[in-house]
mmCIF file with all atom_site columns, N, CA and C and ligand atoms in Angstrom:
data_model
loop_
_atom_site.group_PDB
_atom_site.id
_atom_site.type_symbol
_atom_site.label_atom_id
_atom_site.label_alt_id
_atom_site.label_comp_id
_atom_site.label_asym_id
_atom_site.label_entity_id
_atom_site.label_seq_id
_atom_site.pdbx_PDB_ins_code
_atom_site.Cartn_x
_atom_site.Cartn_y
_atom_site.Cartn_z
_atom_site.occupancy
_atom_site.B_iso_or_equiv
_atom_site.pdbx_formal_charge
_atom_site.auth_seq_id
_atom_site.auth_comp_id
_atom_site.auth_asym_id
_atom_site.auth_atom_id
_atom_site.pdbx_PDB_model_num
ATOM   1   N  N   . UNK B 1 1  ? 0.754  -1.227 -0.029 1.00 64.00 ? 1   UNK B N   1
ATOM   2   C  CA  . UNK B 1 1  ? 0.106  -0.066 0.179  1.00 64.00 ? 1   UNK B CA  1
ATOM   3   C  C   . UNK B 1 1  ? 0.851  1.100  0.128  1.00 64.00 ? 1   UNK B C   1
ATOM   4   N  N   . UNK B 1 2  ? 0.523  2.112  -0.946 1.00 72.00 ? 2   UNK B N   1
ATOM   5   C  CA  . UNK B 1 2  ? 1.341  3.459  -0.908 1.00 72.00 ? 2   UNK B CA  1
ATOM   6   C  C   . UNK B 1 2  ? 0.945  4.172  0.076  1.00 72.00 ? 2   UNK B C   1
ATOM   7   N  N   . UNK B 1 3  ? 1.980  4.785  0.889  1.00 93.00 ? 3   UNK B N   1
ATOM   8   C  CA  . UNK B 1 3  ? 1.764  5.642  2.009  1.00 93.00 ? 3   UNK B CA  1
ATOM   9   C  C   . UNK B 1 3  ? 2.509  6.876  1.763  1.00 93.00 ? 3   UNK B C   1
ATOM   10  N  N   . UNK B 1 4  ? 3.659  6.812  1.258  1.00 96.00 ? 4   UNK B N   1
ATOM   11  C  CA  . UNK B 1 4  ? 4.463  7.959  0.782  1.00 96.00 ? 4   UNK B CA  1
ATOM   12  C  C   . UNK B 1 4  ? 5.135  7.907  -0.547 1.00 96.00 ? 4   UNK B C   1
ATOM   13  N  N   . UNK B 1 5  ? 5.660  9.076  -1.146 1.00 96.00 ? 5   UNK B N   1
ATOM   14  C  CA  . UNK B 1 5  ? 6.261  8.869  -2.359 1.00 96.00 ? 5   UNK B CA  1
ATOM   15  C  C   . UNK B 1 5  ? 7.628  9.733  -1.939 1.00 96.00 ? 5   UNK B C   1
ATOM   16  N  N   . UNK B 1 6  ? 8.693  9.188  -2.329 1.00 97.00 ? 6   UNK B N   1
ATOM   17  C  CA  . UNK B 1 6  ? 9.980  9.774  -2.058 1.00 97.00 ? 6   UNK B CA  1
ATOM   18  C  C   . UNK B 1 6  ? 10.553 10.087 -3.499 1.00 97.00 ? 6   UNK B C   1
ATOM   19  N  N   . UNK B 1 7  ? 11.060 11.372 -3.804 1.00 97.00 ? 7   UNK B N   1
ATOM   20  C  CA  . UNK B 1 7  ? 11.475 11.868 -4.825 1.00 97.00 ? 7   UNK B CA  1
ATOM   21  C  C   . UNK B 1 7  ? 12.948 12.394 -4.460 1.00 97.00 ? 7   UNK B C   1
ATOM   22  N  N   . UNK B 1 8  ? 14.056 11.517 -5.132 1.00 97.00 ? 8   UNK B N   1
ATOM   23  C  CA  . UNK B 1 8  ? 15.443 11.946 -4.804 1.00 97.00 ? 8   UNK B CA  1
ATOM   24  C  C   . UNK B 1 8  ? 15.539 13.084 -5.580 1.00 97.00 ? 8   UNK B C   1
ATOM   25  N  N   . UNK B 1 9  ? 16.551 13.974 -4.725 1.00 96.00 ? 9   UNK B N   1
ATOM   26  C  CA  . UNK B 1 9  ? 16.681 15.390 -5.340 1.00 96.00 ? 9   UNK B CA  1
ATOM   27  C  C   . UNK B 1 9  ? 18.052 15.103 -6.193 1.00 96.00 ? 9   UNK B C   1
ATOM   28  N  N   . UNK B 1 10 ? 18.881 14.174 -5.928 1.00 97.00 ? 10  UNK B N   1
ATOM   29  C  CA  . UNK B 1 10 ? 19.943 14.081 -6.597 1.00 97.00 ? 10  UNK B CA  1
ATOM   30  C  C   . UNK B 1 10 ? 19.847 13.182 -8.110 1.00 97.00 ? 10  UNK B C   1
ATOM   31  N  N   . UNK B 1 11 ? 19.184 12.215 -8.026 1.00 98.00 ? 11  UNK B N   1
ATOM   32  C  CA  . UNK B 1 11 ? 18.917 11.201 -9.089 1.00 98.00 ? 11  UNK B CA  1
ATOM   33  C  C   . UNK B 1 11 ? 17.697 11.235 -9.792 1.00 98.00 ? 11  UNK B C   1
ATOM   34  N  N   . UNK B 1 12 ? 16.640 11.776 -9.115 1.00 97.00 ? 12  UNK B N   1
ATOM   35  C  CA  . UNK B 1 12 ? 15.397 11.982 -9.511 1.00 97.00 ? 12  UNK B CA  1
ATOM   36  C  C   . UNK B 1 12 ? 14.485 10.887 -9.473 1.00 97.00 ? 12  UNK B C   1
ATOM   37  N  N   . UNK B 1 13 ? 14.886 9.737  -8.834 1.00 97.00 ? 13  UNK B N   1
ATOM   38  C  CA  . UNK B 1 13 ? 14.136 8.533  -8.609 1.00 97.00 ? 13  UNK B CA  1
ATOM   39  C  C   . UNK B 1 13 ? 12.860 8.840  -7.779 1.00 97.00 ? 13  UNK B C   1
ATOM   40  N  N   . UNK B 1 14 ? 11.835 8.365  -8.249 1.00 97.00 ? 14  UNK B N   1
ATOM   41  C  CA  . UNK B 1 14 ? 10.585 8.417  -7.449 1.00 97.00 ? 14  UNK B CA  1
ATOM   42  C  C   . UNK B 1 14 ? 10.239 7.109  -6.897 1.00 97.00 ? 14  UNK B C   1
ATOM   43  N  N   . UNK B 1 15 ? 10.059 6.777  -5.650 1.00 95.00 ? 15  UNK B N   1
ATOM   44  C  CA  . UNK B 1 15 ? 9.880  5.572  -5.102 1.00 95.00 ? 15  UNK B CA  1
ATOM   45  C  C   . UNK B 1 15 ? 8.584  5.670  -4.180 1.00 95.00 ? 15  UNK B C   1
ATOM   46  N  N   . UNK B 1 16 ? 7.664  4.739  -4.176 1.00 95.00 ? 16  UNK B N   1
ATOM   47  C  CA  . UNK B 1 16 ? 6.616  4.677  -3.288 1.00 95.00 ? 16  UNK B CA  1
ATOM   48  C  C   . UNK B 1 16 ? 6.917  3.693  -2.201 1.00 95.00 ? 16  UNK B C   1
ATOM   49  N  N   . UNK B 1 17 ? 6.725  4.272  -0.982 1.00 96.00 ? 17  UNK B N   1
ATOM   50  C  CA  . UNK B 1 17 ? 7.307  3.739  0.305  1.00 96.00 ? 17  UNK B CA  1
ATOM   51  C  C   . UNK B 1 17 ? 6.149  3.878  1.302  1.00 96.00 ? 17  UNK B C   1
ATOM   52  N  N   . UNK B 1 18 ? 6.460  2.756  2.401  1.00 95.00 ? 18  UNK B N   1
ATOM   53  C  CA  . UNK B 1 18 ? 5.422  2.882  3.440  1.00 95.00 ? 18  UNK B CA  1
ATOM   54  C  C   . UNK B 1 18 ? 6.297  3.544  4.497  1.00 95.00 ? 18  UNK B C   1
ATOM   55  N  N   . UNK B 1 19 ? 5.777  3.383  5.607  1.00 95.00 ? 19  UNK B N   1
ATOM   56  C  CA  . UNK B 1 19 ? 6.350  4.209  6.932  1.00 95.00 ? 19  UNK B CA  1
ATOM   57  C  C   . UNK B 1 19 ? 7.779  3.694  7.239  1.00 95.00 ? 19  UNK B C   1
ATOM   58  N  N   . UNK B 1 20 ? 7.909  2.342  7.419  1.00 96.00 ? 20  UNK B N   1
ATOM   59  C  CA  . UNK B 1 20 ? 9.466  1.861  7.693  1.00 96.00 ? 20  UNK B CA  1
ATOM   60  C  C   . UNK B 1 20 ? 10.461 2.039  6.770  1.00 96.00 ? 20  UNK B C   1
ATOM   61  N  N   . UNK B 1 21 ? 9.949  1.951  5.484  1.00 96.00 ? 21  UNK B N   1
ATOM   62  C  CA  . UNK B 1 21 ? 10.887 2.301  4.468  1.00 96.00 ? 21  UNK B CA  1
ATOM   63  C  C   . UNK B 1 21 ? 11.292 3.891  4.364  1.00 96.00 ? 21  UNK B C   1
ATOM   64  N  N   . UNK B 1 22 ? 10.183 4.652  4.689  1.00 96.00 ? 22  UNK B N   1
ATOM   65  C  CA  . UNK B 1 22 ? 10.403 5.963  4.878  1.00 96.00 ? 22  UNK B CA  1
ATOM   66  C  C   . UNK B 1 22 ? 11.639 6.390  5.943  1.00 96.00 ? 22  UNK B C   1
ATOM   67  N  N   . UNK B 1 23 ? 11.532 5.821  6.884  1.00 96.00 ? 23  UNK B N   1
ATOM   68  C  CA  . UNK B 1 23 ? 12.535 5.708  8.012  1.00 96.00 ? 23  UNK B CA  1
ATOM   69  C  C   . UNK B 1 23 ? 13.840 5.265  7.680  1.00 96.00 ? 23  UNK B C   1
ATOM   70  N  N   . UNK B 1 24 ? 13.903 4.198  6.829  1.00 97.00 ? 24  UNK B N   1
ATOM   71  C  CA  . UNK B 1 24 ? 15.051 3.612  6.472  1.00 97.00 ? 24  UNK B CA  1
ATOM   72  C  C   . UNK B 1 24 ? 15.676 4.570  5.235  1.00 97.00 ? 24  UNK B C   1
ATOM   73  N  N   . UNK B 1 25 ? 14.991 5.101  4.552  1.00 97.00 ? 25  UNK B N   1
ATOM   74  C  CA  . UNK B 1 25 ? 15.582 6.286  3.587  1.00 97.00 ? 25  UNK B CA  1
ATOM   75  C  C   . UNK B 1 25 ? 16.137 7.257  4.139  1.00 97.00 ? 25  UNK B C   1
ATOM   76  N  N   . UNK B 1 26 ? 15.369 7.593  5.217  1.00 97.00 ? 26  UNK B N   1
ATOM   77  C  CA  . UNK B 1 26 ? 15.862 8.909  6.090  1.00 97.00 ? 26  UNK B CA  1
ATOM   78  C  C   . UNK B 1 26 ? 17.021 8.565  6.815  1.00 97.00 ? 26  UNK B C   1
ATOM   79  N  N   . UNK B 1 27 ? 17.387 7.485  7.232  1.00 97.00 ? 27  UNK B N   1
ATOM   80  C  CA  . UNK B 1 27 ? 18.424 7.096  7.869  1.00 97.00 ? 27  UNK B CA  1
ATOM   81  C  C   . UNK B 1 27 ? 19.580 6.718  6.988  1.00 97.00 ? 27  UNK B C   1
ATOM   82  N  N   . UNK B 1 28 ? 19.432 6.092  5.825  1.00 97.00 ? 28  UNK B N   1
ATOM   83  C  CA  . UNK B 1 28 ? 20.410 5.399  5.053  1.00 97.00 ? 28  UNK B CA  1
ATOM   84  C  C   . UNK B 1 28 ? 20.735 6.247  3.792  1.00 97.00 ? 28  UNK B C   1
ATOM   85  N  N   . UNK B 1 29 ? 19.608 6.935  3.473  1.00 98.00 ? 29  UNK B N   1
ATOM   86  C  CA  . UNK B 1 29 ? 19.857 7.815  1.994  1.00 98.00 ? 29  UNK B CA  1
ATOM   87  C  C   . UNK B 1 29 ? 19.035 7.135  0.935  1.00 98.00 ? 29  UNK B C   1
ATOM   88  N  N   . UNK B 1 30 ? 19.194 7.826  -0.277 1.00 98.00 ? 30  UNK B N   1
ATOM   89  C  CA  . UNK B 1 30 ? 18.435 7.208  -1.310 1.00 98.00 ? 30  UNK B CA  1
ATOM   90  C  C   . UNK B 1 30 ? 18.864 5.782  -1.760 1.00 98.00 ? 30  UNK B C   1
ATOM   91  N  N   . UNK B 1 31 ? 18.134 4.944  -1.963 1.00 96.00 ? 31  UNK B N   1
ATOM   92  C  CA  . UNK B 1 31 ? 18.377 3.379  -2.333 1.00 96.00 ? 31  UNK B CA  1
ATOM   93  C  C   . UNK B 1 31 ? 19.147 3.333  -3.631 1.00 96.00 ? 31  UNK B C   1
ATOM   94  N  N   . UNK B 1 32 ? 19.070 4.392  -4.464 1.00 97.00 ? 32  UNK B N   1
ATOM   95  C  CA  . UNK B 1 32 ? 19.496 4.265  -5.789 1.00 97.00 ? 32  UNK B CA  1
ATOM   96  C  C   . UNK B 1 32 ? 21.114 4.847  -5.757 1.00 97.00 ? 32  UNK B C   1
ATOM   97  N  N   . UNK B 1 33 ? 21.245 6.130  -5.075 1.00 98.00 ? 33  UNK B N   1
ATOM   98  C  CA  . UNK B 1 33 ? 22.402 6.690  -5.285 1.00 98.00 ? 33  UNK B CA  1
ATOM   99  C  C   . UNK B 1 33 ? 23.040 7.144  -3.924 1.00 98.00 ? 33  UNK B C   1
ATOM   100 N  N   . UNK B 1 34 ? 22.342 6.916  -2.838 1.00 97.00 ? 34  UNK B N   1
ATOM   101 C  CA  . UNK B 1 34 ? 22.853 7.040  -1.542 1.00 97.00 ? 34  UNK B CA  1
ATOM   102 C  C   . UNK B 1 34 ? 22.966 8.669  -1.031 1.00 97.00 ? 34  UNK B C   1
ATOM   103 N  N   . UNK B 1 35 ? 22.074 9.438  -1.974 1.00 98.00 ? 35  UNK B N   1
ATOM   104 C  CA  . UNK B 1 35 ? 22.248 10.811 -1.358 1.00 98.00 ? 35  UNK B CA  1
ATOM   105 C  C   . UNK B 1 35 ? 21.187 10.730 -0.221 1.00 98.00 ? 35  UNK B C   1
ATOM   106 N  N   . UNK B 1 36 ? 21.584 12.120 0.726  1.00 97.00 ? 36  UNK B N   1
ATOM   107 C  CA  . UNK B 1 36 ? 21.131 11.946 1.883  1.00 97.00 ? 36  UNK B CA  1
ATOM   108 C  C   . UNK B 1 36 ? 19.560 12.472 1.665  1.00 97.00 ? 36  UNK B C   1
ATOM   109 N  N   . UNK B 1 37 ? 18.792 11.915 2.636  1.00 97.00 ? 37  UNK B N   1
ATOM   110 C  CA  . UNK B 1 37 ? 17.438 12.343 2.359  1.00 97.00 ? 37  UNK B CA  1
ATOM   111 C  C   . UNK B 1 37 ? 16.685 13.290 3.448  1.00 97.00 ? 37  UNK B C   1
ATOM   112 N  N   . UNK B 1 38 ? 15.867 14.079 3.206  1.00 96.00 ? 38  UNK B N   1
ATOM   113 C  CA  . UNK B 1 38 ? 15.205 14.775 4.349  1.00 96.00 ? 38  UNK B CA  1
ATOM   114 C  C   . UNK B 1 38 ? 13.657 14.490 4.265  1.00 96.00 ? 38  UNK B C   1
ATOM   115 N  N   . UNK B 1 39 ? 12.979 14.819 5.339  1.00 95.00 ? 39  UNK B N   1
ATOM   116 C  CA  . UNK B 1 39 ? 11.460 14.529 5.200  1.00 95.00 ? 39  UNK B CA  1
ATOM   117 C  C   . UNK B 1 39 ? 10.793 15.359 4.273  1.00 95.00 ? 39  UNK B C   1
ATOM   118 N  N   . UNK B 1 40 ? 11.538 16.488 3.898  1.00 95.00 ? 40  UNK B N   1
ATOM   119 C  CA  . UNK B 1 40 ? 10.716 17.528 2.823  1.00 95.00 ? 40  UNK B CA  1
ATOM   120 C  C   . UNK B 1 40 ? 10.791 16.750 1.409  1.00 95.00 ? 40  UNK B C   1
ATOM   121 N  N   . UNK B 1 41 ? 11.504 15.566 1.226  1.00 96.00 ? 41  UNK B N   1
ATOM   122 C  CA  . UNK B 1 41 ? 11.660 14.926 -0.033 1.00 96.00 ? 41  UNK B CA  1
ATOM   123 C  C   . UNK B 1 41 ? 10.364 14.015 -0.080 1.00 96.00 ? 41  UNK B C   1
ATOM   124 N  N   . UNK B 1 42 ? 9.787  13.877 0.889  1.00 96.00 ? 42  UNK B N   1
ATOM   125 C  CA  . UNK B 1 42 ? 8.619  12.863 0.869  1.00 96.00 ? 42  UNK B CA  1
ATOM   126 C  C   . UNK B 1 42 ? 7.369  13.734 0.778  1.00 96.00 ? 42  UNK B C   1
ATOM   127 N  N   . UNK B 1 43 ? 6.453  12.887 -0.030 1.00 95.00 ? 43  UNK B N   1
ATOM   128 C  CA  . UNK B 1 43 ? 5.037  13.347 -0.275 1.00 95.00 ? 43  UNK B CA  1
ATOM   129 C  C   . UNK B 1 43 ? 4.140  12.327 0.356  1.00 95.00 ? 43  UNK B C   1
ATOM   130 N  N   . UNK B 1 44 ? 2.823  12.704 0.647  1.00 86.00 ? 44  UNK B N   1
ATOM   131 C  CA  . UNK B 1 44 ? 1.797  11.587 1.027  1.00 86.00 ? 44  UNK B CA  1
ATOM   132 C  C   . UNK B 1 44 ? 1.669  11.906 2.698  1.00 86.00 ? 44  UNK B C   1
ATOM   133 N  N   . UNK B 1 45 ? 0.475  11.038 3.086  1.00 66.00 ? 45  UNK B N   1
ATOM   134 C  CA  . UNK B 1 45 ? 0.162  11.186 4.435  1.00 66.00 ? 45  UNK B CA  1
ATOM   135 C  C   . UNK B 1 45 ? 1.292  10.355 5.200  1.00 66.00 ? 45  UNK B C   1
HETATM 136 ZN ZN1 . ZN  U 2 .  ? 19.044 9.213  -5.490 1.00 94.66 ? 101 ZN  U ZN1 1
#
């Protein structure tokens, strides 16, 4: 189920994520290019 959408500011990748995946990206960075992620890079509820 889609909960959030992450859009990487470095590589432009758009990824639909759930809550735990959002936390993982915030902690570890973009899964594609490892750019640091911020909460502002996520949309959705
Ligand atoms: Zn990226």
